Coordinates of C-alpha atoms in Angstrom, one line a residue:
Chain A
X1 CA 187.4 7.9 117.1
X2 CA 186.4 11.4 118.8
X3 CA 184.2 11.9 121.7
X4 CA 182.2 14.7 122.3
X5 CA 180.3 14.4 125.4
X6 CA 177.1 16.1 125.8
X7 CA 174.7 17.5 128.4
X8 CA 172.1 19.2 127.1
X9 CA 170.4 20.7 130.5
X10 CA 167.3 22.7 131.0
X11 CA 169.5 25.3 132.5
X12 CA 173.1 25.2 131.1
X13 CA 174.7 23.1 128.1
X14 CA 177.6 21.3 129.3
X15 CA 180.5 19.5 127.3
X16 CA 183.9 17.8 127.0
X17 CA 185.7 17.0 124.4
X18 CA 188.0 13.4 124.4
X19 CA 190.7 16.0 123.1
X20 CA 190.4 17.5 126.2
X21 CA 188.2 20.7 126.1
X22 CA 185.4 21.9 128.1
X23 CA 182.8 24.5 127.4
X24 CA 179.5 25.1 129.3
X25 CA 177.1 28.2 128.8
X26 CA 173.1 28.9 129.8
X27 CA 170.8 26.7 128.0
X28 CA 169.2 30.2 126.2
X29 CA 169.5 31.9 122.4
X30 CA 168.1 34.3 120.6
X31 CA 167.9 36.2 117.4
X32 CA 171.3 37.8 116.7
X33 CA 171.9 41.3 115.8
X34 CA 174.3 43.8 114.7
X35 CA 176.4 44.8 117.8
X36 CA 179.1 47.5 117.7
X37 CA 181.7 45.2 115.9
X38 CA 179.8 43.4 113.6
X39 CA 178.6 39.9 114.5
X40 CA 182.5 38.2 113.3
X41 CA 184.5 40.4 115.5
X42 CA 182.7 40.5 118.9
X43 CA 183.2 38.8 121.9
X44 CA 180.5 37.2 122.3
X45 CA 179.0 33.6 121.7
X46 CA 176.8 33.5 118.0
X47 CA 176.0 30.4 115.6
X48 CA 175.3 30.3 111.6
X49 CA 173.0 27.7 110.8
X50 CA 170.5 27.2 108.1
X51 CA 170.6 30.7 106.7
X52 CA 170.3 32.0 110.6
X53 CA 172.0 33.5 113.1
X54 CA 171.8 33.0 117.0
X55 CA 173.0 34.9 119.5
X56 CA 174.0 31.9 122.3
X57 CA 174.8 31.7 126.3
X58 CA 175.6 34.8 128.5
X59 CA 175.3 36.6 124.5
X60 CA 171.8 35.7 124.6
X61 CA 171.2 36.7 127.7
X62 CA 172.5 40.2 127.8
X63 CA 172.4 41.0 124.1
X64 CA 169.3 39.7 122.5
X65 CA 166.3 40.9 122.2
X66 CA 164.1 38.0 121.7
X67 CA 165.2 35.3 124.3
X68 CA 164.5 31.5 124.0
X69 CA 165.0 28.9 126.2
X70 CA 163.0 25.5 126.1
X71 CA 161.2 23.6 129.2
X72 CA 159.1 21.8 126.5
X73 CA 159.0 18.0 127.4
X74 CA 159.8 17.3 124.6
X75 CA 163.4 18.6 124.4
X76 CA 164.8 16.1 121.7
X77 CA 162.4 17.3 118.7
X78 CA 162.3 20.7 119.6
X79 CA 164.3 23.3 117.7
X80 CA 166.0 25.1 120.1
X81 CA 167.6 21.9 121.0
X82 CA 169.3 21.5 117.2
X83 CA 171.0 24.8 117.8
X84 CA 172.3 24.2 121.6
X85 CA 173.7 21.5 120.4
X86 CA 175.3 22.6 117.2
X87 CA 177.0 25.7 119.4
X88 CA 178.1 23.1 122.0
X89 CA 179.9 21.2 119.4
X90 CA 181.3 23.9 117.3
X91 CA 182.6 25.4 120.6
X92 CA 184.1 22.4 121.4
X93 CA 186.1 21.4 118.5
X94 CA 188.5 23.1 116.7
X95 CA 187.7 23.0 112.9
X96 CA 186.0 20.7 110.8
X97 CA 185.0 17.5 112.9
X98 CA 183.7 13.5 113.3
X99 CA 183.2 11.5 115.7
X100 CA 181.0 10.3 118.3
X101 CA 178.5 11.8 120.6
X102 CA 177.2 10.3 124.2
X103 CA 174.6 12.1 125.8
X104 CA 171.5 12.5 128.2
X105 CA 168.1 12.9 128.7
X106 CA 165.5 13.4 131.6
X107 CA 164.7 9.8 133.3
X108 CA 161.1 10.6 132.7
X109 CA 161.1 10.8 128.9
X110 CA 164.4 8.3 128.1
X111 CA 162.3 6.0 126.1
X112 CA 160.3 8.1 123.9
X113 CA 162.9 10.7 123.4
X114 CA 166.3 8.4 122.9
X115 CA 165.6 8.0 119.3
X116 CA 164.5 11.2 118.2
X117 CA 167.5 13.0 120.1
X118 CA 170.2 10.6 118.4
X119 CA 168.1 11.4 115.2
X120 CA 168.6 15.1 115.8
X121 CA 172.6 14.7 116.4
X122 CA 173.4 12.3 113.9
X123 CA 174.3 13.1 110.2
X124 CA 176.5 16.2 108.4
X125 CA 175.9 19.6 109.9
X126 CA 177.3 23.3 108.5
X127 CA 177.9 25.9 110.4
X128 CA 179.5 29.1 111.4
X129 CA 180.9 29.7 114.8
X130 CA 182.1 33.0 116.6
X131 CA 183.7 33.3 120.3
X132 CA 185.9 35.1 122.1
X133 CA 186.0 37.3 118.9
X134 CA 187.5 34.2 116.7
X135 CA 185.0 33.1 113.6
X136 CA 185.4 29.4 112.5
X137 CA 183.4 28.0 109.5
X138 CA 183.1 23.9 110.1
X139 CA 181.2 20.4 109.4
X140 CA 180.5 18.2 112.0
X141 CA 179.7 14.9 111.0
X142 CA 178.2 12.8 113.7
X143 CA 178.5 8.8 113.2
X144 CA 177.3 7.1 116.1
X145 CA 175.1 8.7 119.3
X146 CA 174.6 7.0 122.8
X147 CA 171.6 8.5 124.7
X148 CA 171.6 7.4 128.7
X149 CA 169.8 8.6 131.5
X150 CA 170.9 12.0 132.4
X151 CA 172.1 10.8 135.8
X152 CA 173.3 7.7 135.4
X153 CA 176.4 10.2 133.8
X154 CA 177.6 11.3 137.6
X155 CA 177.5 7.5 138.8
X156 CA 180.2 6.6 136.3
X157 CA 182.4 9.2 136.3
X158 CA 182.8 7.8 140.2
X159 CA 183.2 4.1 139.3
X160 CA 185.0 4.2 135.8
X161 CA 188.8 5.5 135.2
X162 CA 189.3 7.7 132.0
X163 CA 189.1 4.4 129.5
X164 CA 186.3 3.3 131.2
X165 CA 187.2 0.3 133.1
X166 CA 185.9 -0.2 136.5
X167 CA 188.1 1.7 139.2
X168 CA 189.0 -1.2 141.8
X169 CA 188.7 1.0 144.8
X170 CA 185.0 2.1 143.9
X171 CA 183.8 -1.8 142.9
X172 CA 181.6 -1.7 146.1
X173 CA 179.9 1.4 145.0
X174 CA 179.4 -0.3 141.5
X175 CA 177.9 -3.3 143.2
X176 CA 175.4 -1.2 145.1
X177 CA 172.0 -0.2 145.1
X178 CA 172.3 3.3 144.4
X179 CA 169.5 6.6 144.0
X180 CA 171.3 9.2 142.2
X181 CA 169.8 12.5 142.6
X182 CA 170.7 15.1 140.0
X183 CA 169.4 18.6 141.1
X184 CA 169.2 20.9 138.1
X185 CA 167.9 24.7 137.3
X186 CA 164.5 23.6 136.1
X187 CA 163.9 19.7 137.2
X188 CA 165.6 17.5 139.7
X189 CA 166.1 13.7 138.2
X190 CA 165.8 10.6 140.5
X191 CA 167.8 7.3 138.9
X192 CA 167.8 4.4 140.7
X193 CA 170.8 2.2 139.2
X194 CA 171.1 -1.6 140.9
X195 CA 175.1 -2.9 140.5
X196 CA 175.2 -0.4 136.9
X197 CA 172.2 -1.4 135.8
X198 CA 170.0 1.7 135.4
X199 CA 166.2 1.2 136.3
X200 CA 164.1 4.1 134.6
X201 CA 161.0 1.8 136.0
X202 CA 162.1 3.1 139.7
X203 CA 163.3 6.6 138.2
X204 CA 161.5 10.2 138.6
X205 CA 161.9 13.8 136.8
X206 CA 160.1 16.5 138.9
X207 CA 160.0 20.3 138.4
X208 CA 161.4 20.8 141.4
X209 CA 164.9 22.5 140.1
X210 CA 167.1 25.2 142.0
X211 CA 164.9 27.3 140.2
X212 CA 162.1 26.7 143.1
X213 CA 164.4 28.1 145.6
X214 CA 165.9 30.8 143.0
X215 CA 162.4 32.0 143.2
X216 CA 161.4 31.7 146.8
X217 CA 164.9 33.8 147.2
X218 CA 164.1 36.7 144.7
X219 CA 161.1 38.4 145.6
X220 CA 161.7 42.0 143.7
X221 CA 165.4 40.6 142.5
X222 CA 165.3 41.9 138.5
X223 CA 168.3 39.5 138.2
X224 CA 167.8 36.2 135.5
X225 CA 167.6 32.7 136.7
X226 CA 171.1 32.5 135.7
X227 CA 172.4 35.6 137.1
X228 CA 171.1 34.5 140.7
X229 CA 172.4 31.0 140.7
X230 CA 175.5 32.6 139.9
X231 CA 175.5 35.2 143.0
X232 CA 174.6 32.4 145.3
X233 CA 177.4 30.3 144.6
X234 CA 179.9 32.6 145.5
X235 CA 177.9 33.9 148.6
X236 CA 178.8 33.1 151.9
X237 CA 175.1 32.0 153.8
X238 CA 173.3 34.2 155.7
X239 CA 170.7 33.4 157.6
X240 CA 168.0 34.2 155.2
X241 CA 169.7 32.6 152.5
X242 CA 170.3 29.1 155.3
X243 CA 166.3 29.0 156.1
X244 CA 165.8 28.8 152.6
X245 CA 168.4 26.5 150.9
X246 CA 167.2 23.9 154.6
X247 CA 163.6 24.1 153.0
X248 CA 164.5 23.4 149.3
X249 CA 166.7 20.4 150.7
X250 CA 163.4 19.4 153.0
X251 CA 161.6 19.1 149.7
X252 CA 164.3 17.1 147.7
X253 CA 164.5 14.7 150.8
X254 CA 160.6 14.1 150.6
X255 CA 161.1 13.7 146.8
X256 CA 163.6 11.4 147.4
X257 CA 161.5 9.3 149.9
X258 CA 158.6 9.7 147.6
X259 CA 160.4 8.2 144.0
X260 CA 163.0 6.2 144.9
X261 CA 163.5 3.0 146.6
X262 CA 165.7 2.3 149.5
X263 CA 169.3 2.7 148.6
X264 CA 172.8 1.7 149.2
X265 CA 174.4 4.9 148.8
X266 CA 173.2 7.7 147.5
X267 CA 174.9 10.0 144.8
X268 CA 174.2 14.1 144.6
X269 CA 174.6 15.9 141.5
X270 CA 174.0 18.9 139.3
X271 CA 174.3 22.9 140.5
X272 CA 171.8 22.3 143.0
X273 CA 172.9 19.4 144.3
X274 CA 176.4 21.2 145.0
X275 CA 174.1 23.9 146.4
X276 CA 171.8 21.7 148.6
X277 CA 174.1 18.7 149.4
X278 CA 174.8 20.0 153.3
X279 CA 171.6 20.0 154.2
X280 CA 169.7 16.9 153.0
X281 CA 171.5 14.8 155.6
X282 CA 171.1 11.5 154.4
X283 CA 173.4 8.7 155.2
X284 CA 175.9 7.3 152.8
X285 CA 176.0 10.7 150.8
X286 CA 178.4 11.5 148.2
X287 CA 178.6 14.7 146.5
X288 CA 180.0 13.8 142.6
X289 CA 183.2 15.5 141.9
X290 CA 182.6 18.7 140.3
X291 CA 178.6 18.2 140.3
X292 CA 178.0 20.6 137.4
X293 CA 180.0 18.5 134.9
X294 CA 179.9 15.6 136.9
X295 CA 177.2 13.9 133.8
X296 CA 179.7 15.1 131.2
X297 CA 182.6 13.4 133.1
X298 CA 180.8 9.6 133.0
X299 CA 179.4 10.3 129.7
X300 CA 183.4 10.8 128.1
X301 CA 184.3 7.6 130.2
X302 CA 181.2 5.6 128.8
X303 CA 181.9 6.3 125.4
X304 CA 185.7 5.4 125.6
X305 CA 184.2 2.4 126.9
X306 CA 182.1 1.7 124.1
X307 CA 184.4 3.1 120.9
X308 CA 188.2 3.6 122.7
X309 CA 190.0 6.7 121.5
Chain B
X1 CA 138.7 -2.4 136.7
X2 CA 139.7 -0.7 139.5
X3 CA 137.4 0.2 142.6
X4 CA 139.0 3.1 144.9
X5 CA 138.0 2.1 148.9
X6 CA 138.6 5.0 151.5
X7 CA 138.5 2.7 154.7
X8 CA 137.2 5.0 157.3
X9 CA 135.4 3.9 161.1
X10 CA 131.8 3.7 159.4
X11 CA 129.1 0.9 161.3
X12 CA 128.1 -2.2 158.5
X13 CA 124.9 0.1 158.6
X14 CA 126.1 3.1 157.5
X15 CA 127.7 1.4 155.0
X16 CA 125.2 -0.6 154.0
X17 CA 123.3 2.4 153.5
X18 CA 125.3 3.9 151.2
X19 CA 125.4 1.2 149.2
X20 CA 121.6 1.7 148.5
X21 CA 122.6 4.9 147.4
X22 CA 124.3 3.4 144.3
X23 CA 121.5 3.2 141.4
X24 CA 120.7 0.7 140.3
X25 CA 122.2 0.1 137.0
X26 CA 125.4 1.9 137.4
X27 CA 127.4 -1.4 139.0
X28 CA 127.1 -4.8 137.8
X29 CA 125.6 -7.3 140.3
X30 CA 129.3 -9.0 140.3
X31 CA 130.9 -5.3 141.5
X32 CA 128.5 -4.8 144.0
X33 CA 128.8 -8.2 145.6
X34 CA 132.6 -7.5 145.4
X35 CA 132.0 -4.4 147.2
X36 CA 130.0 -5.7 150.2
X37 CA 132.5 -9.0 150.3
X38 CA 135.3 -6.6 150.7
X39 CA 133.3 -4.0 153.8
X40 CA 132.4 -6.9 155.3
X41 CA 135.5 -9.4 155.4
X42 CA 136.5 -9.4 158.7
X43 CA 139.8 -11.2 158.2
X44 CA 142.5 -8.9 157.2
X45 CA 142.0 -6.8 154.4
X46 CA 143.8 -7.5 151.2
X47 CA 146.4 -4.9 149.8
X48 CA 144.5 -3.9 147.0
X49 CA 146.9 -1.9 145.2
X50 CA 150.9 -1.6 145.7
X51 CA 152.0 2.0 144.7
X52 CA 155.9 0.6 144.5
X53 CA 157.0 -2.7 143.8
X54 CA 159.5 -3.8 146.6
X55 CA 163.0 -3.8 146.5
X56 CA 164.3 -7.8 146.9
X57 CA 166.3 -7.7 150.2
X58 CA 168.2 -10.5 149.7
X59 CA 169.9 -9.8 146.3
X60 CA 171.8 -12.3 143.8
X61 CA 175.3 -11.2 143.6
X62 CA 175.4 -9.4 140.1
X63 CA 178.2 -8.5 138.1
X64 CA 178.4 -4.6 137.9
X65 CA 181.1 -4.8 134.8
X66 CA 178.2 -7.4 132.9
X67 CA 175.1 -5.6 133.6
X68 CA 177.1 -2.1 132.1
X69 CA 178.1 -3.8 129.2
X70 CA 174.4 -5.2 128.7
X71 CA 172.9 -1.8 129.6
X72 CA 175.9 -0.2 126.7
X73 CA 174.5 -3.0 124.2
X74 CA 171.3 -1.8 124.0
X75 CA 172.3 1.3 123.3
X76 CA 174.1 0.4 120.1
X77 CA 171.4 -1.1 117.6

């Protein structure tokens, strides 16, 4: 059985593929419109669905005129949500497609949200897909969806090998009490997992993304959200630019002081963790391997876990 | 019901004195007796409410590989 695995951030879609691809674009979309080539032939990222078409990604971004991007609690039931996901998939698979999907959602709303977002995925879906100035016309048909909390992603792709067993050298990790903090553009997620059991009961979501500091760092910047996080990760630090990324990380570390309970090891995750991780100074760190796919990773792992492939 | 006590250096008498201020009416008898037994204990105060429920120290060993495949069960309905 095929695995797509999904994360379906507030600030960038992320996915792998158990056929081995990878795609990952801004969480934003907007009404598409004739470009210079026609909508088939350009470069850029658009979907076909339900008699509509959606400009998606860096497209959206730079192209649209109408730009959409949810911080709605509810993610699962809204709209917006249906169509990243359809682009995701469609731009991770090469024609028509089943399978299997594992993905996340925000600690905070896991329970109410799980069933609705499976409901979303599940079922037959049409579409059209253009990228990189290729069009494909496909059906995905989705069988079976495993919603987790967003973090608990990062933790597994440490402790589990690519068919999902438990890695021998990381079994003391999998025993521990561990607080894994996942530091996205709009919210920062706090999961406390005791020996692989995720606790949502000692679990936080907070508004506190990179975005705060994105913000804080912008002051007259015309540059998107996106654009900015993108500058700063291939900046060396100034000193500006140091004072401000050491008082974001003073505010995780209270957050982290605040929501979870005292931990074995901690595990830092997401864009902003990668961003943040030198500062917060906390004993028995670890940064997760690529932290910006770092979910996507343990979600792939959990579902060869649960269906092979 | 829940009764929110800011513990600050007040005398009995100040205390006492606000208490008058309460109307009669508003609090059952039972609440305001709870609310002078708990000013004037002078034993050490209970914790009245725990904002987070401790961690257990002293942990059962627990299989990481069981409590996955529990947490994966759920999961499939």
């Amino acid at each position: 059985m095929e695995i797509l695995a999904e994360d379906l951030g507030y600030g960038y879609c992320k996915g792998l593929s158990s056929r081995g691809s990878e795609c990952s674009f801004p969480s934003v979309l907007g009404p598409a419109r004739k470009l210079y080539r026609g909508l088939d032939g350009q470069k850029g990222m658009v979907l076909q669905y339900d008699g509509r078409e959606w400009f998606i990604g860096e497209t959206a971004i730079k192209q649209a005129q109408w730009r959409y991007f949810s911080l709605h609690d509810n993610r699962a039931e809204h709209w917006t949500t249906r169509i990243l996901f359809l682009a995701l998939s469609a731009a991770l698979v090469e024609g028509d497609w089943q399978g299997n999907i594992v993905t996340g959602l925000p600690v905070t709303h896991y329970f109410e949200q799980r069933e609705q977002l499976e409901n979303t995925m599940k079922g037959a879906h049409r579409v059209r897909f253009s990228a990189n100035g290729f069009t494909k016309e496909l059906t995905l048909i989705v069988h079976k969806v495993a919603v987790v909390p967003q973090p608990f992603g990062s933790l597994l792709a440490l402790v589990l090998d690519h068919r999902g067993q438990l890695k021998d050298d990381q079994r003391e990790l999998a025993k521990a009490r561990v607080g894994v903090v996942d530091i996205g553009m709009h919210t920062a997620d706090y999961l406390y997992v005791d020996a692989l059991e995720p606790i949502p009961r000692l679990s936080a979501s907070t508004d506190s993304g990179l975005a705060e500091m994105l913000r804080a760092s912008s002051e007259g910047d015309t540059r998107s959200l996106f654009e900015l996080a993108e500058a700063i990760r291939a900046m060396t630090p100034n000193g500006d630019f140091r004072r401000l990324r050491s008082q974001y990380a003073a505010l995780i570390l209270t957050e982290i002081e605040t929501y979870l309970p005292e931990c074995d090891y901690y595990v830092v995750t997401g864009g902003g963790g990668e961003i943040i991780y030198e500062e917060l100074n906390l004993e028995r760190t670890i940064l997760a391997p690529e932290p910006l796919m770092a979910n996507c990773r343990g979600y792939l792992k959990l579902g060869r876990r649960l269906w092979g492939s | 019901m829940f009764i929110g006590v800011r513990l600050s250096p007040k005398k009995d008498a100040d205390i006492i004195e606000a208490l008058k201020r309460v109307e009669k009416g508003m609090l059952s008898e039972t609440v305001r007796q709870a609310i002078r037994a708990f000013f004037f204990r002078r034993e050490p105060q209970p914790r009245l409410l725990l904002l987070r429920p401790p961690v257990a120290t002293i942990r059962p060993e627990r299989s990481p590989e069981e409590n996955l495949d529990g947490f994966l069960s759920s999961l499939e309905k």
